[in-house]
Coordinates of C-alpha atoms and ligand atoms in Angstrom, one line a residue:
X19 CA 100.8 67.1 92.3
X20 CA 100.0 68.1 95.7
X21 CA 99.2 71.2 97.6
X22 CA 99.4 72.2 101.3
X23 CA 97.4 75.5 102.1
X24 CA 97.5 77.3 104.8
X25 CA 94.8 79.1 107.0
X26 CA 91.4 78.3 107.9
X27 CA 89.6 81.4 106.0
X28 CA 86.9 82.0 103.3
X29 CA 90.3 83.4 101.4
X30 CA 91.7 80.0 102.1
X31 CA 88.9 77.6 100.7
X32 CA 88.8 80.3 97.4
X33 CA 92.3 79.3 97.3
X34 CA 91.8 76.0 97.7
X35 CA 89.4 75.4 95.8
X36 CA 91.1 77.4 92.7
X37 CA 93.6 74.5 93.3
X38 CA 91.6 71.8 93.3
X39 CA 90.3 73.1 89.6
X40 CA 93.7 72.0 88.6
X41 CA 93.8 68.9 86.2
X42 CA 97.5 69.0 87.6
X43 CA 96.2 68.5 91.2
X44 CA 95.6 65.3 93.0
X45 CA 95.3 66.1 96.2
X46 CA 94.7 69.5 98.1
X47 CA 95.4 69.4 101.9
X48 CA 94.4 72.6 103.9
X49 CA 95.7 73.5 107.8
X50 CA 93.6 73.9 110.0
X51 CA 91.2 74.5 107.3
X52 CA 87.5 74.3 108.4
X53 CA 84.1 73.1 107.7
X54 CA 83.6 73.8 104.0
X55 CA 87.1 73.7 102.9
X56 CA 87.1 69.7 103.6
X57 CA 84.7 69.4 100.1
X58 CA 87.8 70.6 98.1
X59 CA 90.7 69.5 100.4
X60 CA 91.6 67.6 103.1
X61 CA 92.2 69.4 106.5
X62 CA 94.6 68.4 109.2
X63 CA 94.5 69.9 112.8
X64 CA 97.9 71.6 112.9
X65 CA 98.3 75.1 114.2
X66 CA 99.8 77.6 111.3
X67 CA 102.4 78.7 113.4
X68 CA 103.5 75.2 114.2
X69 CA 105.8 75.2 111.3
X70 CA 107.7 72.0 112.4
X71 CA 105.1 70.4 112.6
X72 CA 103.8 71.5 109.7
X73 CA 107.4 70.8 107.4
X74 CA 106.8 67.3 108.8
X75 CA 104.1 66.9 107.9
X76 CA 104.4 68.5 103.9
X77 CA 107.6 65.8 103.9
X78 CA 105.5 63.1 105.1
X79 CA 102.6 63.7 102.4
X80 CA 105.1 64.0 99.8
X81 CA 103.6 67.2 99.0
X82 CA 105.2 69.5 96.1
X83 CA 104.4 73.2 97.4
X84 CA 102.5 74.9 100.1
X85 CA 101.0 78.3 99.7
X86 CA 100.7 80.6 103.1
X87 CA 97.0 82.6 102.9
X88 CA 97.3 84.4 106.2
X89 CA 99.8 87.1 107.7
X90 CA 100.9 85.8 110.7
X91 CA 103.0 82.7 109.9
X92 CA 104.7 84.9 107.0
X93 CA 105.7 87.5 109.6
X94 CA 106.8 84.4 112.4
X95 CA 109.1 83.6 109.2
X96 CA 107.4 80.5 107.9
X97 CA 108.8 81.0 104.9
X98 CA 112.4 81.1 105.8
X99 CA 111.9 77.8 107.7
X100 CA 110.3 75.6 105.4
X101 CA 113.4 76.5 103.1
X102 CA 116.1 75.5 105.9
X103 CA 113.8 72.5 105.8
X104 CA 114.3 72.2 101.3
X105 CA 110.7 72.5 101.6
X106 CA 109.1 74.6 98.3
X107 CA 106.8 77.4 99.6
X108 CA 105.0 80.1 97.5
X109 CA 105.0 83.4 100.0
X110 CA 107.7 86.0 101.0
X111 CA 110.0 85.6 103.5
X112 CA 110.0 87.2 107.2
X113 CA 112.3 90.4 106.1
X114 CA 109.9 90.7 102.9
X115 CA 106.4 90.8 104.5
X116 CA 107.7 93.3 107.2
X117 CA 106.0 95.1 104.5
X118 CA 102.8 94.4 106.2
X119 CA 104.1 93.4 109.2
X120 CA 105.6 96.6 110.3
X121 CA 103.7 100.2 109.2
X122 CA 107.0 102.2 109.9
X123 CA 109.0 99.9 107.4
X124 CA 106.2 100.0 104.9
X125 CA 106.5 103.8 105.2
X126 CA 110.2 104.2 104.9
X127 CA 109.9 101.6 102.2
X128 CA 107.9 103.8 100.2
X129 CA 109.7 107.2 101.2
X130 CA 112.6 105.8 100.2
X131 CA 111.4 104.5 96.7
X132 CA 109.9 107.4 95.4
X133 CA 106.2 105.4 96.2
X134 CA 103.2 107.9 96.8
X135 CA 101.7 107.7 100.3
X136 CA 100.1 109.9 103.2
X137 CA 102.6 111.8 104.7
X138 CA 103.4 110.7 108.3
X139 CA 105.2 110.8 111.8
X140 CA 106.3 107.8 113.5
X141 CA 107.0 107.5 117.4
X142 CA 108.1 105.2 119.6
X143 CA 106.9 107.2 122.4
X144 CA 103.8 108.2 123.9
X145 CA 104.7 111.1 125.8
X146 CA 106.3 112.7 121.9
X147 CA 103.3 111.7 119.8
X148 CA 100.9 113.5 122.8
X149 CA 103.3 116.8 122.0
X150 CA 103.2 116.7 118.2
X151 CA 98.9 116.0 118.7
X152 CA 99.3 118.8 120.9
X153 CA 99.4 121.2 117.7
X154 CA 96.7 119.5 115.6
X155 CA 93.4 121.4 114.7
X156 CA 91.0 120.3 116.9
X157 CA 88.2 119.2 113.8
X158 CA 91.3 118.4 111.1
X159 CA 90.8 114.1 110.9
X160 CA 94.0 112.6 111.1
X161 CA 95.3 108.7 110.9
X162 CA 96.8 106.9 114.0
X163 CA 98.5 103.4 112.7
X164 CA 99.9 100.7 115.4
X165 CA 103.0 99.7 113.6
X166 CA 102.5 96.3 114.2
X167 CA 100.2 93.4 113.1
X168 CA 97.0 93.8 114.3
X169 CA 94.1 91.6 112.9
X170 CA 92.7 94.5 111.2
X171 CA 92.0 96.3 114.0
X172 CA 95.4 98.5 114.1
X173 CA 94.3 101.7 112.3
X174 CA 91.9 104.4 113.6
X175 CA 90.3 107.0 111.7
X176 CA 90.2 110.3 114.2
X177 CA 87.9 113.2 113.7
X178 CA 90.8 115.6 115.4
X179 CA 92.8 116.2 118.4
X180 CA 90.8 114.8 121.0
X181 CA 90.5 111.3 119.0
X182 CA 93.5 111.0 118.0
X183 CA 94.8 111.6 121.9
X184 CA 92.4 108.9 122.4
X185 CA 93.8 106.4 120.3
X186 CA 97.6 106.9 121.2
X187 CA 96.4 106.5 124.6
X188 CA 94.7 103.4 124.2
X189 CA 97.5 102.3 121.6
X190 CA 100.6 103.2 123.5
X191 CA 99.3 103.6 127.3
X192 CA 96.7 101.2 127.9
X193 CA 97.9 98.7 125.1
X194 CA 95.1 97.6 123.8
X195 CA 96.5 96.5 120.8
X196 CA 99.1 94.6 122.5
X197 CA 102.8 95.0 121.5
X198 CA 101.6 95.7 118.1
X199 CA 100.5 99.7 119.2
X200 CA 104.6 99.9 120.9
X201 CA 105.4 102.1 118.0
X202 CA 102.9 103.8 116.1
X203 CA 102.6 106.1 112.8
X204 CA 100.2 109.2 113.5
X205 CA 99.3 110.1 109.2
X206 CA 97.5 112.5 107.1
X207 CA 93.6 111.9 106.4
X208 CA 93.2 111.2 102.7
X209 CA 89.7 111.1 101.3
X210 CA 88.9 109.0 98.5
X211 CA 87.6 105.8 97.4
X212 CA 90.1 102.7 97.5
X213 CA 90.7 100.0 95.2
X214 CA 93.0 96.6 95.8
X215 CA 95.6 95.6 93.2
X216 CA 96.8 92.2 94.0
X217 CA 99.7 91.0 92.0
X218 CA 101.4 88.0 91.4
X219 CA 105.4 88.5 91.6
X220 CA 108.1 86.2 91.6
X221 CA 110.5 89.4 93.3
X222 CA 111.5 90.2 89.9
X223 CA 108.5 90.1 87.3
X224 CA 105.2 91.2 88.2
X225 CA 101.7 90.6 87.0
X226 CA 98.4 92.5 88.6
X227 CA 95.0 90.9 88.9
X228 CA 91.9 92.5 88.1
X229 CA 91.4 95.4 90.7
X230 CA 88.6 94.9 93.5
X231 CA 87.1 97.0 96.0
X232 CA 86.8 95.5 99.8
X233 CA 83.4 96.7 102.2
X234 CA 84.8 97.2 105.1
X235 CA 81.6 98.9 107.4
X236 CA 79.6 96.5 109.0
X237 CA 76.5 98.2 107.8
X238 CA 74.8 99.7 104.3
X239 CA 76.3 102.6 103.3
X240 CA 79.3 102.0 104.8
X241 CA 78.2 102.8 108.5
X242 CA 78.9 101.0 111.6
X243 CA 82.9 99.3 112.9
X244 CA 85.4 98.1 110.5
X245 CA 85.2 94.8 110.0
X246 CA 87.4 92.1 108.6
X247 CA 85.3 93.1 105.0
X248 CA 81.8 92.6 104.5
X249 CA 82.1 91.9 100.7
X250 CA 84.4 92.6 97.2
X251 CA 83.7 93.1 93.9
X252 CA 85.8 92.9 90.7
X253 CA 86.7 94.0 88.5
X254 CA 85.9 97.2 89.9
X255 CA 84.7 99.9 87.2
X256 CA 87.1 102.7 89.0
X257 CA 89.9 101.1 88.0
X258 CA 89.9 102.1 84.2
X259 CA 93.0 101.2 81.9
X260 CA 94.4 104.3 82.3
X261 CA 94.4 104.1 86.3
X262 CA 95.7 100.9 86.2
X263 CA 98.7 101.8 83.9
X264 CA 99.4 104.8 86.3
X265 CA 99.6 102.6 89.5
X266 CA 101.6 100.2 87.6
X267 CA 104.0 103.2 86.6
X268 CA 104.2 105.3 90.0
X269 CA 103.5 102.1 92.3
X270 CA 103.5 98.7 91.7
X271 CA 106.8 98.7 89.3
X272 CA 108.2 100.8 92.0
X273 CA 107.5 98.3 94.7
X274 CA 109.2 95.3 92.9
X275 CA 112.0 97.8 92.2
X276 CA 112.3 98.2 95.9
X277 CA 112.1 94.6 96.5
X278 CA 115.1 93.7 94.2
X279 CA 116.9 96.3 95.2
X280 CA 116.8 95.6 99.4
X281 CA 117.1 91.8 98.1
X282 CA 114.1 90.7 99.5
X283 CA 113.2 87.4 98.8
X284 CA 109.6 88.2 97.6
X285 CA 107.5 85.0 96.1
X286 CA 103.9 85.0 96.3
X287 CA 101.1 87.6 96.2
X288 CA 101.8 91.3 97.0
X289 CA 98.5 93.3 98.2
X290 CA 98.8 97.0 97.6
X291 CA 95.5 98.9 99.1
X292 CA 95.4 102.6 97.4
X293 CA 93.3 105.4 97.8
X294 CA 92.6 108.0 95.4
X295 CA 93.8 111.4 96.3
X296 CA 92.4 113.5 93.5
X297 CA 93.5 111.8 90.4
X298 CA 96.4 110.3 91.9
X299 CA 96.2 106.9 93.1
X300 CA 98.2 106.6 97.2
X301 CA 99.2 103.7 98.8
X302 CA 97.5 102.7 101.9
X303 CA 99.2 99.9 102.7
X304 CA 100.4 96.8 101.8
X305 CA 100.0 93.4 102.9
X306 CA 102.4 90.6 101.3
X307 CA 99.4 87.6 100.8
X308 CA 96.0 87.3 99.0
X309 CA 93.0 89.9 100.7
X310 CA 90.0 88.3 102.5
X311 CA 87.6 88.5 101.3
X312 CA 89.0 90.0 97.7
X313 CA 90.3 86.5 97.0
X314 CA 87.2 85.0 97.1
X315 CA 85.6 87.7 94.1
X316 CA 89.3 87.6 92.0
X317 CA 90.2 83.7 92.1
X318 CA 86.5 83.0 90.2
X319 CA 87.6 85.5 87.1
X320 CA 91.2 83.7 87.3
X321 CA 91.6 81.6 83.6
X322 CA 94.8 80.3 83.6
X323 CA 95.9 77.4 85.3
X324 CA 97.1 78.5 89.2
X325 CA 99.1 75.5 89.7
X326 CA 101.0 77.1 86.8
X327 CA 101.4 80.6 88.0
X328 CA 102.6 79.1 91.5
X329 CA 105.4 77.2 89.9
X330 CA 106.4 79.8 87.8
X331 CA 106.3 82.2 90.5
X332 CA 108.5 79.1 92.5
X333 CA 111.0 79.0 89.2
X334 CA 111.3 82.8 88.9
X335 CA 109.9 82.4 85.6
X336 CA 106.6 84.2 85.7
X337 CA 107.8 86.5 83.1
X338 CA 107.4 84.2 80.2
X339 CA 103.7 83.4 81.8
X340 CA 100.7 85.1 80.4
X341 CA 98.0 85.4 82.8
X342 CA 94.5 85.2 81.3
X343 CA 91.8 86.6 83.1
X344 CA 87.9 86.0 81.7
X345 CA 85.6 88.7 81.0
X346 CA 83.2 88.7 83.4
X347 CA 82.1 90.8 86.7
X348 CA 82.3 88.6 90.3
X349 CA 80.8 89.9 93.4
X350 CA 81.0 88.3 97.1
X351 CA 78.5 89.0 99.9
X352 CA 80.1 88.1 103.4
X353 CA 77.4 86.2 105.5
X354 CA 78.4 87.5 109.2
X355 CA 77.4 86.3 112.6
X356 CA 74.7 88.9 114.6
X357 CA 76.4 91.4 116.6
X358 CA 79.9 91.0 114.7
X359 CA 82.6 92.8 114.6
X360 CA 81.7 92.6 118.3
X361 CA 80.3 90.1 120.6
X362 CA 78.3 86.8 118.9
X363 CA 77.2 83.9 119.5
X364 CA 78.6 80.4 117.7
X365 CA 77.2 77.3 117.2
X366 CA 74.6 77.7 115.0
X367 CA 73.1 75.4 112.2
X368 CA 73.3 76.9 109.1
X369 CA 70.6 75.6 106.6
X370 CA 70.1 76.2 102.6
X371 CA 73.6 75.5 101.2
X372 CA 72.3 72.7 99.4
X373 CA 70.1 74.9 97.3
X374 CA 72.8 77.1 95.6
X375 CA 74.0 74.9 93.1
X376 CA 74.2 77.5 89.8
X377 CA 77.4 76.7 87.7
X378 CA 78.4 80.4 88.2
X379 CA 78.2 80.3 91.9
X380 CA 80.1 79.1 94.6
X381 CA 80.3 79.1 98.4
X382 CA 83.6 80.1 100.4
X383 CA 83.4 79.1 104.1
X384 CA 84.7 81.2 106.7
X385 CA 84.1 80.6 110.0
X386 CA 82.1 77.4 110.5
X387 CA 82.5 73.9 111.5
X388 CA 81.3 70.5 111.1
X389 CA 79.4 69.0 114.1
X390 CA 78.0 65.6 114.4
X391 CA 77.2 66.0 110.3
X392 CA 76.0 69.2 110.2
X393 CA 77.8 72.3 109.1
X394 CA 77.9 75.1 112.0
X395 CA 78.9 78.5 113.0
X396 CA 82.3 78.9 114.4
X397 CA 83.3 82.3 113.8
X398 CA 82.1 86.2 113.0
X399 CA 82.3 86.4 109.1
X400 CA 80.6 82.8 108.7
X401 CA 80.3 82.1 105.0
X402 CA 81.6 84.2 101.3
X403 CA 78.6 83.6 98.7
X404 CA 80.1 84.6 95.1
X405 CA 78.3 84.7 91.9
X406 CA 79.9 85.6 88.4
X407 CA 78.2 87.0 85.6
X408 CA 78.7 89.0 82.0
X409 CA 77.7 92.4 83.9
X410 CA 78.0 93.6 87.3
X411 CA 74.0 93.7 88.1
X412 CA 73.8 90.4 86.9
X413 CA 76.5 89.5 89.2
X414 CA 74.5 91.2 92.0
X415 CA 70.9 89.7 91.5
X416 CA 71.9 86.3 91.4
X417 CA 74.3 86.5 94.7
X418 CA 71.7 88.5 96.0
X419 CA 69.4 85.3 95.3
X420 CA 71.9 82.7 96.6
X421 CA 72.2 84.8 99.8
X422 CA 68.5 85.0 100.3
X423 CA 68.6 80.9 100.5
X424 CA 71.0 80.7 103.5
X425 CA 69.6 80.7 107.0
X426 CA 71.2 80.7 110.5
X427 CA 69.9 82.4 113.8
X428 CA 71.2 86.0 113.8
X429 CA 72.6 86.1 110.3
X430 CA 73.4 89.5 108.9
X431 CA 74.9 91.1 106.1
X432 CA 75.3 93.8 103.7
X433 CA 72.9 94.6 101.2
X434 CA 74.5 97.0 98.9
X435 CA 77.8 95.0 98.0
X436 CA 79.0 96.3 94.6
X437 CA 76.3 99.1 95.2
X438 CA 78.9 101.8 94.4
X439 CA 79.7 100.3 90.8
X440 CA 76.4 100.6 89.9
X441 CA 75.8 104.0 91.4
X442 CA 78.9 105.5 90.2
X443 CA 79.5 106.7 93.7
X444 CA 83.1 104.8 94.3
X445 CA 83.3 104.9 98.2
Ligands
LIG518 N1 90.7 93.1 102.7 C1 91.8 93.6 103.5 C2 92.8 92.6 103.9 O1 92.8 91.5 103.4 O2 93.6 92.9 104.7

């Protein structure tokens, strides 16, 4: 069988490489991919939003399904074209992932299903959401949200009035976002530490992986920018049988509900970010595709066969699948350029990856690049070193050691990745 993924990520080579595990696999092909993903796949240099060329090229390879890792082509309606095209394709279609795409559908989404969340505003206006931020306490922290997709930079945490003028400003007057800040969702501050639940759905049965927790700070201690997620863990500790059952119960069945009902075609992997208010678990948001860099700590604990669990999700059959998931703690340390998530510099060699060669360890690539035979920096979150073992801290000393191995001018990363599930402090 053969495999087309798409994406050029470290969530994209876990994925990959989870595929090329497959004894039912002979070939894994990856677009663009990029310098690491070509040990466990082989990349061609076609754009992910090219999608005739890309359904020429899946015909031409023969190739049986593809799976879609990033957000973009899903919301460009990749999905819907590849099946005009009788091409088989495991991700939801354009209307679906407006559940990530758009913030103000999401919301209504979730209004209208009875689905805990934040409550909210929405405006399409600047001059209206100025009025209602007129009334806000000046020190109460508050949540401004472009509607639209915007590479994780879209949502702004405000410390009060002021801020939050701030950000409609820049959102909806100077546009910094681009079209995506033309609407936007101005929402209550919850405090609380979050958790992932990605599930596996074929838009009528449902089945969750282990929960994770992202880093999102740039910095120990969660200080510093947002980032596109500085590291994961899994399963994380805060997510005890009896949480999971309850977001199962007041969320994720409620979701699929919602699905069948507004006949969505939903196949693939449904993201649901929550935060804990009090004891009850909130949804954040959801995005309709794998998290980066969650993926790359939940694939690793994966034990059944995810060729099968991609055709069954492609037969609407993932009902009679059990899932199997193996005992064991994973934890991924993101390897970042110097100065991201702002300015860096690219280009340079990275040295050491030879050396981490433990069975229970493996090397995501995000942002790097082959250049005349050596493997290079190309982008701000450079590489995803993940390490599994029977107990968290095990997990954590020998990524730790792995990471300690890799050099390249500027390198920088967290420290204290899975930290909080040893410390019992959850956020
Ligand atoms: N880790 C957050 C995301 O994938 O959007």
């Amino acid at each position: 069988m053969k495999v087309l993924v798409v994406g050029s990520g470290g969530r994209e080579h876990a994925i990959c490489w989870k595929f090329a595990e497959s004894s039912k696999i002979e070939k894994v092909y990856c677009v663009p991919g990029n310098g690491g993903i070509s040990q466990v796949a082989e990349n061609a240099d076609i754009s992910a939003d090219d999608f005739n060329k890309l359904a020429d090229f899946v015909k031409a390879n023969d190739i049986d399904f593809t799976f879609v890792g990033p957000e973009v082509p899903l919301s460009l309606g990749i999905v819907d074209y590849f099946k005009e095209r009788g091409l088989r394709i495991v991700s939801p279609s354009k209307a679906a992932a407006r559940l990530e795409s758009s913030k103000i559908y999401s919301k209504e989404f979730m209004y209208k299903y009875g689905i805990p969340t934040a409550q909210y505003n929405s405006f399409s206006n600047a001059d209206n959401a100025l009025k209602f931020l007129a009334n806000w306490e000046a020190n109460k922290k508050v949540v401004v949200k472009a509607d639209g997709l915007a590479a994780g930079k879209g949502v702004y945490i405000c410390s009060g009035r002021e801020d939050a003028t701030s950000a409609v400003k820049q959102m909806m007057e100077e546009k910094v976002l681009g079209e995506a800040g033309t609407n936007i969702i101005i929402e209550e501050y919850v405090d609380g530490p979050e958790l992932s639940y990605l599930v596996f759905t074929d838009g009528e049965a449902y089945s969750a992986m282990p929960a994770s927790q992202d880093h999102k700070r740039v910095n120990d201690n969660d200080k510093g920018p947002n980032t596109g997620g500085m590291g994961a863990y899994a399963p994380a500790p805060l997510a005890t049988e009896e949480l999971n059952k309850k977001v199962e119960d007041t969320i994720i069945r409620k979701v699929i509900d919602g699905i069948k009902a507004e006949k969505l075609d939903y196949k693939g992997v449904l993201y649901v970010g929550i935060i804990m208010n009090g004891s009850s678990p909130y949804v954040l948001e959801f995005n309709c595709r794998f998290g980066d860099p969650e993926t790359q700590a939940v694939l690793p604990l994966l034990d059944t066969d995810f060729v099968d669990i991609c055709e069954a999700i492609l037969d609407k059959n993932l009902a009679n699948l059990k899932i199997n998931w193996k005992k064991i703690f994973s934890v991924c340390v993101v390897l970042a350029s110097g100065g991201y998530p702002r300015s860096f510099k690219k280009g340079f060699e990275i040295k050491g990856l030879e050396n981490i060669r433990d069975k229970d360890s493996m090397v995501f690539h995000a942002g790097t690049k082959l250049e005349n035979g050596k493997i290079v920096t190309s982008g701000g979150r450079v590489l995803n070193i993940v390490s599994v073992a029977s107990d968290i801290k095990s997990a954590i000393d020998k990524v730790y050691l792995n990471v300690s191995m890799i050099k390249f001018e500027g390198i920088h990363y967290r420290k204290d990745i899975a930290g909080r599930a040893l410390n019992g402090k959850q956020n």
